[in-house]
Amino acid sequence: MGSRTPEIQHYPVLLEETLAFLEPARDGIVVDCTLGFGGHSLAVLEAFPKAQVVAIDQDKVAIAAARQRLSEFDWRIDIVHSNFSRIKKVLNGKNIDKVHGIIADLGVSSIQVDSETRGFSFRFDAPLDMRMDETADIPTAAELLGSLTETEIANVIYQFGEERKSRRIASRIVHEREAGRPIRTTKQLADLVARVVPRSKQQAIHPATKTFQALRIKVNNELDILEQFLIDGAHMLAENGILAVITFHSLEDRIVKNTFQRLAGKCICPPRIPICVCGAKKTAEIVTRKPIVPTDEELKRNPRSRSAKLRVIRKIEN
Ligand SMILES: C[S@@+](CC[C@H](N)C(=O)[O-])C[C@H]1O[C@@H](n2cnc3c(N)ncnc32)[C@H](O)[C@@H]1O
Ligand SMILES: [Zn+2]
């Protein structure tokens, strides 16, 4: 059965919910900014027989797998290797000036974290790479740990991992580096963090989880590009178009929440200024007052969905 589908256990997160919000885009153009293994794109193609999909991913491995998986729909899906921060350029290059739905299911895919060679996970000993786009001319995680200062490393681990022991971890990393033992593999890093952050009895997650998340965010510049991407995405929406974003940690969710509020016209002027000078303008409406989270059933089926949050806006005018 299922010769098209590799044995990877893959559950697209918050799928039914996302599709329901995308209903107004059913006869239009939907952009899947994070194709991954194609779960959300496949569902859109199946549920909306007239929709055209433009799918973006910066990971060529994901693109190859999804291309094969979605081959029967190749006349309705256009797959592009790019960073979604270039969404405007990608669409303009195809002479598309407005779209009706945009999905971004942020973060890493199962294909990436389950890869034994790409360094995203401490479950496999591999070179500490972590680049989602292996063709990009950007430093790997190992290269960053070899070149950043101790303070810079500590700040990355603290800001992007919310790891309280960030300074001690950074100090050990630099100590090892100065002793001629630079951190080059996942195992070296996981062992080092485990020595600094002992696993508590209640703690279900591996002590290196936060440090790995932080490095991945830094390597792929995940947070810096997010706000502008949301603004550009909203800009590309036709009236009544839908932008649906799934996040996996509070740092991302906060950016999405704040940017959506700005797009919905929230004024951020200091309270005592008599007139608004921040340029607040309402171009979208928030559809999800509170973020949508997975049902108990989804959590049971797919524990990886546990921190997922879906937020949606609807474009009202340009
Ligand atoms: C959570 S997965 C998406 C899974 C997909 N929705 C599915 O159901 O198969 C996130 C994907 O987005 C890609 N990605 C993350 N940040 C990106 C960016 N800035 N530009 C393009 N692709 C990105 C990753 O390479 C990864 O394949
Ligand atoms: Zn204002």
CSV table of C-alpha atoms and ligand atoms in Angstrom, one decimal:
chain,number,residue,atom,x,y,z
A,1,MET,CA,0.0,0.0,0.0
A,2,GLY,CA,0.9,3.6,-0.6
A,3,SER,CA,4.0,3.3,-2.7
A,4,ARG,CA,4.1,7.1,-3.2
A,5,THR,CA,4.5,7.7,0.6
A,6,PRO,CA,7.7,6.8,2.4
A,7,GLU,CA,7.3,5.2,5.8
A,8,ILE,CA,7.8,8.5,7.6
A,9,GLN,CA,5.0,8.9,10.1
A,10,HIS,CA,3.7,12.3,9.1
A,11,TYR,CA,0.8,14.2,10.6
A,12,PRO,CA,0.2,17.7,9.3
A,13,VAL,CA,-0.5,19.8,12.3
A,14,LEU,CA,-4.0,21.5,12.9
A,15,LEU,CA,-5.0,20.4,9.4
A,16,GLU,CA,-8.8,20.3,9.6
A,17,GLU,CA,-8.8,23.6,11.4
A,18,THR,CA,-6.5,25.3,8.9
A,19,LEU,CA,-8.6,24.0,5.9
A,20,ALA,CA,-11.8,25.3,7.5
A,21,PHE,CA,-10.3,28.8,7.8
A,22,LEU,CA,-9.1,28.6,4.2
A,23,GLU,CA,-12.6,27.9,2.8
A,24,PRO,CA,-12.9,31.5,1.2
A,25,ALA,CA,-9.8,30.6,-0.9
A,26,ARG,CA,-11.2,27.4,-2.3
A,27,ASP,CA,-11.4,28.6,-5.9
A,28,GLY,CA,-8.4,30.8,-5.8
A,29,ILE,CA,-4.6,30.8,-5.4
A,30,VAL,CA,-3.2,29.4,-2.1
A,31,VAL,CA,0.4,29.8,-1.1
A,32,ASP,CA,1.9,27.2,1.1
A,33,CYS,CA,5.0,28.9,2.4
A,34,THR,CA,6.3,25.9,4.2
A,35,LEU,CA,5.7,22.9,1.9
A,36,GLY,CA,7.7,20.4,4.1
A,37,PHE,CA,6.4,16.9,3.2
A,38,GLY,CA,3.4,18.5,1.6
A,39,GLY,CA,0.7,17.6,4.1
A,40,HIS,CA,-1.1,20.9,4.1
A,41,SER,CA,-0.7,21.4,0.3
A,42,LEU,CA,-2.1,17.9,-0.3
A,43,ALA,CA,-5.1,18.6,1.8
A,44,VAL,CA,-5.8,21.9,0.0
A,45,LEU,CA,-5.5,20.2,-3.4
A,46,GLU,CA,-7.8,17.4,-2.4
A,47,ALA,CA,-10.4,19.5,-0.6
A,48,PHE,CA,-10.5,22.4,-3.1
A,49,PRO,CA,-10.5,21.0,-6.6
A,50,LYS,CA,-10.3,24.4,-8.3
A,51,ALA,CA,-7.5,25.8,-6.1
A,52,GLN,CA,-4.1,26.5,-7.5
A,53,VAL,CA,-1.2,26.1,-5.1
A,54,VAL,CA,2.2,27.8,-5.0
A,55,ALA,CA,4.4,26.0,-2.5
A,56,ILE,CA,7.6,27.3,-1.2
A,57,ASP,CA,10.3,25.6,0.9
A,58,GLN,CA,13.9,26.4,1.5
A,59,ASP,CA,14.9,22.8,2.0
A,60,LYS,CA,15.7,20.9,-1.2
A,61,VAL,CA,15.3,17.5,0.5
A,62,ALA,CA,11.7,18.4,1.5
A,63,ILE,CA,11.0,19.7,-2.0
A,64,ALA,CA,12.1,16.5,-3.6
A,65,ALA,CA,10.0,14.3,-1.2
A,66,ALA,CA,6.9,16.6,-1.6
A,67,ARG,CA,7.2,16.8,-5.3
A,68,GLN,CA,7.1,13.0,-5.6
A,69,ARG,CA,4.2,12.8,-3.1
A,70,LEU,CA,2.1,15.4,-4.9
A,71,SER,CA,3.0,14.3,-8.4
A,72,GLU,CA,-0.6,13.5,-9.4
A,73,PHE,CA,-1.5,17.2,-8.8
A,74,ASP,CA,1.5,18.7,-10.6
A,75,TRP,CA,-0.7,20.7,-13.0
A,76,ARG,CA,-2.3,22.5,-10.0
A,77,ILE,CA,0.8,23.0,-7.8
A,78,ASP,CA,3.9,25.0,-8.6
A,79,ILE,CA,6.8,24.2,-6.2
A,80,VAL,CA,9.5,26.7,-5.6
A,81,HIS,CA,12.8,26.4,-3.8
A,82,SER,CA,13.1,29.7,-1.9
A,83,ASN,CA,12.9,31.4,1.5
A,84,PHE,CA,9.4,32.6,2.3
A,85,SER,CA,10.9,36.0,3.2
A,86,ARG,CA,11.0,36.4,-0.6
A,87,ILE,CA,7.2,35.7,-1.0
A,88,LYS,CA,6.6,38.9,-2.9
A,89,LYS,CA,9.5,38.3,-5.4
A,90,VAL,CA,8.4,34.6,-5.8
A,91,LEU,CA,4.8,35.6,-6.7
A,92,ASN,CA,5.7,38.7,-8.7
A,93,GLY,CA,8.1,36.5,-10.8
A,94,LYS,CA,5.0,34.4,-11.7
A,95,ASN,CA,3.0,37.5,-12.5
A,96,ILE,CA,0.7,36.8,-9.6
A,97,ASP,CA,-0.3,40.1,-7.9
A,98,LYS,CA,-2.9,38.8,-5.4
A,99,VAL,CA,-3.6,35.5,-3.7
A,100,HIS,CA,-6.5,34.2,-1.7
A,101,GLY,CA,-4.9,32.1,1.0
A,102,ILE,CA,-1.5,31.8,2.6
A,103,ILE,CA,-0.4,29.1,5.0
A,104,ALA,CA,2.8,29.1,7.1
A,105,ASP,CA,3.4,26.1,9.3
A,106,LEU,CA,6.6,27.3,10.9
A,107,GLY,CA,9.7,25.6,12.2
A,108,VAL,CA,11.3,22.3,11.3
A,109,SER,CA,9.6,19.3,9.6
A,110,SER,CA,9.6,15.7,10.7
A,111,ILE,CA,11.9,15.0,7.7
A,112,GLN,CA,14.5,17.4,9.1
A,113,VAL,CA,14.3,16.3,12.8
A,114,ASP,CA,14.2,12.7,11.8
A,115,SER,CA,17.2,13.0,9.5
A,116,GLU,CA,20.3,11.1,10.9
A,117,THR,CA,22.7,13.4,9.1
A,118,ARG,CA,21.6,17.0,9.3
A,119,GLY,CA,22.3,17.8,12.9
A,120,PHE,CA,18.8,19.0,14.0
A,121,SER,CA,18.4,16.3,16.6
A,122,PHE,CA,20.5,15.0,19.5
A,123,ARG,CA,18.9,11.6,18.9
A,124,PHE,CA,21.5,11.0,16.1
A,125,ASP,CA,25.2,11.7,16.2
A,126,ALA,CA,25.8,14.0,13.2
A,127,PRO,CA,27.8,17.1,12.2
A,128,LEU,CA,26.2,20.1,13.8
A,129,ASP,CA,24.8,21.7,10.7
A,130,MET,CA,21.1,22.6,11.1
A,131,ARG,CA,20.8,24.7,7.9
A,132,MET,CA,17.3,24.1,6.5
A,133,ASP,CA,18.7,25.3,3.2
A,134,GLU,CA,21.9,23.4,2.6
A,135,THR,CA,22.6,25.4,-0.5
A,136,ALA,CA,22.6,28.7,1.4
A,137,ASP,CA,25.9,30.5,2.0
A,138,ILE,CA,25.3,30.8,5.8
A,139,PRO,CA,27.3,29.4,8.7
A,140,THR,CA,26.3,26.0,10.2
A,141,ALA,CA,25.6,25.6,13.9
A,142,ALA,CA,29.2,24.3,14.4
A,143,GLU,CA,30.7,27.2,12.6
A,144,LEU,CA,28.7,29.6,14.7
A,145,LEU,CA,29.9,27.9,17.9
A,146,GLY,CA,33.4,28.2,16.5
A,147,SER,CA,33.2,31.9,15.7
A,148,LEU,CA,30.8,33.7,18.1
A,149,THR,CA,32.1,35.2,21.3
A,150,GLU,CA,31.1,33.6,24.6
A,151,THR,CA,28.6,36.4,25.3
A,152,GLU,CA,27.0,36.1,21.8
A,153,ILE,CA,26.6,32.3,22.3
A,154,ALA,CA,25.0,32.9,25.7
A,155,ASN,CA,22.6,35.5,24.3
A,156,VAL,CA,21.5,33.1,21.5
A,157,ILE,CA,20.9,30.3,23.9
A,158,TYR,CA,19.1,32.6,26.3
A,159,GLN,CA,17.0,34.6,23.8
A,160,PHE,CA,16.1,31.8,21.4
A,161,GLY,CA,16.0,28.9,23.8
A,162,GLU,CA,14.9,30.7,27.0
A,163,GLU,CA,17.5,28.5,28.7
A,164,ARG,CA,18.4,29.8,32.1
A,165,LYS,CA,21.8,28.1,32.2
A,166,SER,CA,22.8,29.8,29.0
A,167,ARG,CA,25.9,31.5,30.4
A,168,ARG,CA,27.3,28.3,31.8
A,169,ILE,CA,26.6,26.4,28.6
A,170,ALA,CA,28.4,29.2,26.6
A,171,SER,CA,31.3,29.2,29.0
A,172,ARG,CA,31.8,25.4,28.6
A,173,ILE,CA,31.5,25.6,24.8
A,174,VAL,CA,34.2,28.3,24.7
A,175,HIS,CA,36.3,26.4,27.2
A,176,GLU,CA,36.2,23.3,25.0
A,177,ARG,CA,37.0,25.4,21.9
A,178,GLU,CA,40.0,27.0,23.6
A,179,ALA,CA,41.3,23.6,24.7
A,180,GLY,CA,41.3,22.5,21.0
A,181,ARG,CA,38.1,20.5,21.2
A,182,PRO,CA,35.6,22.7,19.3
A,183,ILE,CA,32.0,21.4,19.3
A,184,ARG,CA,31.4,19.9,15.9
A,185,THR,CA,28.8,17.2,16.5
A,186,THR,CA,25.3,16.9,18.0
A,187,LYS,CA,26.6,14.3,20.5
A,188,GLN,CA,29.4,16.6,21.7
A,189,LEU,CA,26.9,19.4,22.3
A,190,ALA,CA,24.2,17.3,23.9
A,191,ASP,CA,26.7,15.7,26.3
A,192,LEU,CA,28.1,19.1,27.2
A,193,VAL,CA,24.7,20.6,27.9
A,194,ALA,CA,23.7,17.5,29.9
A,195,ARG,CA,26.7,18.0,32.1
A,196,VAL,CA,25.8,21.6,32.8
A,197,VAL,CA,22.0,21.2,33.0
A,198,PRO,CA,21.3,18.0,34.9
A,199,ARG,CA,18.0,16.3,34.0
A,200,SER,CA,15.5,16.9,36.8
A,201,LYS,CA,13.2,14.1,37.8
A,202,GLN,CA,10.1,15.9,36.6
A,203,GLN,CA,11.7,17.1,33.3
A,204,ALA,CA,10.3,15.1,30.4
A,205,ILE,CA,12.4,16.8,27.8
A,206,HIS,CA,16.2,16.2,27.2
A,207,PRO,CA,18.3,19.0,28.9
A,208,ALA,CA,19.7,20.0,25.5
A,209,THR,CA,16.3,20.6,23.8
A,210,LYS,CA,16.3,24.4,24.4
A,211,THR,CA,19.9,24.8,23.3
A,212,PHE,CA,19.2,22.9,20.1
A,213,GLN,CA,16.1,25.0,19.4
A,214,ALA,CA,18.1,28.2,20.0
A,215,LEU,CA,20.9,27.2,17.6
A,216,ARG,CA,18.4,26.2,14.9
A,217,ILE,CA,16.6,29.5,15.2
A,218,LYS,CA,19.9,31.4,15.0
A,219,VAL,CA,21.3,29.4,12.0
A,220,ASN,CA,18.1,29.8,10.0
A,221,ASN,CA,17.4,33.4,11.1
A,222,GLU,CA,13.9,32.3,11.9
A,223,LEU,CA,12.6,35.1,14.1
A,224,ASP,CA,14.2,38.1,12.3
A,225,ILE,CA,12.4,37.4,9.0
A,226,LEU,CA,9.0,36.6,10.5
A,227,GLU,CA,7.4,40.1,11.0
A,228,GLN,CA,8.3,41.4,7.6
A,229,PHE,CA,7.1,38.1,6.0
A,230,LEU,CA,3.7,38.5,7.7
A,231,ILE,CA,3.4,42.1,6.5
A,232,ASP,CA,4.4,41.1,2.9
A,233,GLY,CA,2.1,38.1,3.0
A,234,ALA,CA,-0.9,40.2,4.2
A,235,HIS,CA,0.0,42.7,1.5
A,236,MET,CA,-0.3,40.0,-1.2
A,237,LEU,CA,-3.8,39.0,-0.1
A,238,ALA,CA,-6.8,39.9,-2.1
A,239,GLU,CA,-9.8,41.3,-0.2
A,240,ASN,CA,-11.2,38.5,2.1
A,241,GLY,CA,-8.0,36.6,1.6
A,242,ILE,CA,-6.8,34.4,4.6
A,243,LEU,CA,-3.4,34.3,6.2
A,244,ALA,CA,-3.0,31.3,8.6
A,245,VAL,CA,0.1,30.8,10.6
A,246,ILE,CA,1.0,27.9,12.9
A,247,THR,CA,3.8,28.4,15.4
A,248,PHE,CA,5.6,26.1,17.8
A,249,HIS,CA,7.0,28.2,20.5
A,250,SER,CA,6.1,31.4,22.4
A,251,LEU,CA,8.8,33.5,20.7
A,252,GLU,CA,7.3,32.9,17.3
A,253,ASP,CA,3.7,33.1,18.6
A,254,ARG,CA,4.4,36.5,20.2
A,255,ILE,CA,5.6,38.0,16.9
A,256,VAL,CA,2.6,36.6,15.0
A,257,LYS,CA,0.2,37.9,17.6
A,258,ASN,CA,1.7,41.4,17.7
A,259,THR,CA,2.1,41.7,13.9
A,260,PHE,CA,-1.5,40.6,13.4
A,261,GLN,CA,-2.7,43.2,15.9
A,262,ARG,CA,-0.7,45.8,14.0
A,263,LEU,CA,-2.3,44.7,10.7
A,264,ALA,CA,-5.7,44.9,12.4
A,265,GLY,CA,-4.9,48.6,13.2
A,266,LYS,CA,-3.7,48.5,16.8
A,267,CYS,CA,-2.1,51.9,17.7
A,268,ILE,CA,1.2,51.6,19.5
A,269,CYS,CA,1.7,55.2,20.4
A,270,PRO,CA,2.6,56.1,24.0
A,271,PRO,CA,-0.6,56.7,26.0
A,272,ARG,CA,-0.1,60.4,26.5
A,273,ILE,CA,0.3,61.4,22.8
A,274,PRO,CA,-3.0,63.0,21.8
A,275,ILE,CA,-3.1,61.9,18.2
A,276,CYS,CA,-1.8,58.7,16.6
A,277,VAL,CA,1.6,59.1,15.0
A,278,CYS,CA,2.5,55.4,14.7
A,279,GLY,CA,0.9,54.9,11.4
A,280,ALA,CA,-1.7,52.5,12.6
A,281,LYS,CA,-4.0,51.4,9.8
A,282,LYS,CA,-6.5,48.5,9.7
A,283,THR,CA,-6.0,46.4,6.7
A,284,ALA,CA,-7.0,43.0,8.2
A,285,GLU,CA,-9.3,41.5,10.8
A,286,ILE,CA,-8.2,39.0,13.4
A,287,VAL,CA,-10.3,35.8,12.9
A,288,THR,CA,-8.9,33.9,15.9
A,289,ARG,CA,-9.2,36.0,19.0
A,290,LYS,CA,-7.4,33.3,20.8
A,291,PRO,CA,-5.0,30.9,19.1
A,292,ILE,CA,-6.4,27.6,18.0
A,293,VAL,CA,-4.6,24.6,19.6
A,294,PRO,CA,-4.7,20.9,18.9
A,295,THR,CA,-7.6,18.8,20.2
A,296,ASP,CA,-6.9,16.0,22.7
A,297,GLU,CA,-7.3,13.5,19.9
A,298,GLU,CA,-4.6,15.2,17.8
A,299,LEU,CA,-2.3,15.4,20.8
A,300,LYS,CA,-2.7,11.7,21.3
A,301,ARG,CA,-2.1,10.8,17.7
A,302,ASN,CA,0.8,13.3,17.3
A,303,PRO,CA,2.6,14.4,20.4
A,304,ARG,CA,4.8,16.7,18.3
A,305,SER,CA,1.8,19.0,17.9
A,306,ARG,CA,1.7,19.8,21.6
A,307,SER,CA,3.0,23.4,21.4
A,308,ALA,CA,1.3,24.3,18.1
A,309,LYS,CA,-0.8,27.4,17.9
A,310,LEU,CA,-2.8,28.6,14.9
A,311,ARG,CA,-3.6,32.3,14.3
A,312,VAL,CA,-5.6,33.6,11.3
A,313,ILE,CA,-6.3,37.0,9.8
A,314,ARG,CA,-8.6,38.0,7.0
A,315,LYS,CA,-7.7,40.9,4.6
A,316,ILE,CA,-10.2,43.6,4.5
A,317,GLU,CA,-8.7,46.2,2.2
A,318,ASN,CA,-5.4,47.2,0.6
B,1,LIG,C1,6.7,22.3,10.0
B,1,LIG,S1,7.4,22.0,8.4
B,1,LIG,C2,6.0,22.1,7.3
B,1,LIG,C3,5.2,20.8,7.2
B,1,LIG,C4,4.1,20.8,6.2
B,1,LIG,N1,3.1,21.7,6.5
B,1,LIG,C5,3.6,19.4,6.0
B,1,LIG,O1,2.4,19.2,6.4
B,1,LIG,O2,4.2,18.5,5.5
B,1,LIG,C6,8.2,23.5,8.0
B,1,LIG,C7,8.9,23.5,6.7
B,1,LIG,O3,9.1,24.9,6.4
B,1,LIG,C8,10.4,25.1,5.9
B,1,LIG,N2,10.8,26.4,6.2
B,1,LIG,C9,11.0,26.9,7.5
B,1,LIG,N3,11.4,28.2,7.4
B,1,LIG,C10,11.3,28.6,6.1
B,1,LIG,C11,11.6,29.8,5.3
B,1,LIG,N4,12.0,30.9,6.0
B,1,LIG,N5,11.4,29.8,4.0
B,1,LIG,C12,11.1,28.6,3.4
B,1,LIG,N6,10.8,27.5,4.0
B,1,LIG,C13,11.0,27.4,5.3
B,1,LIG,C14,11.2,24.0,6.5
B,1,LIG,O4,12.3,23.7,5.6
B,1,LIG,C15,10.2,22.9,6.6
B,1,LIG,O5,10.3,22.0,5.5
B,2,ZN,ZN,-0.6,55.3,17.0
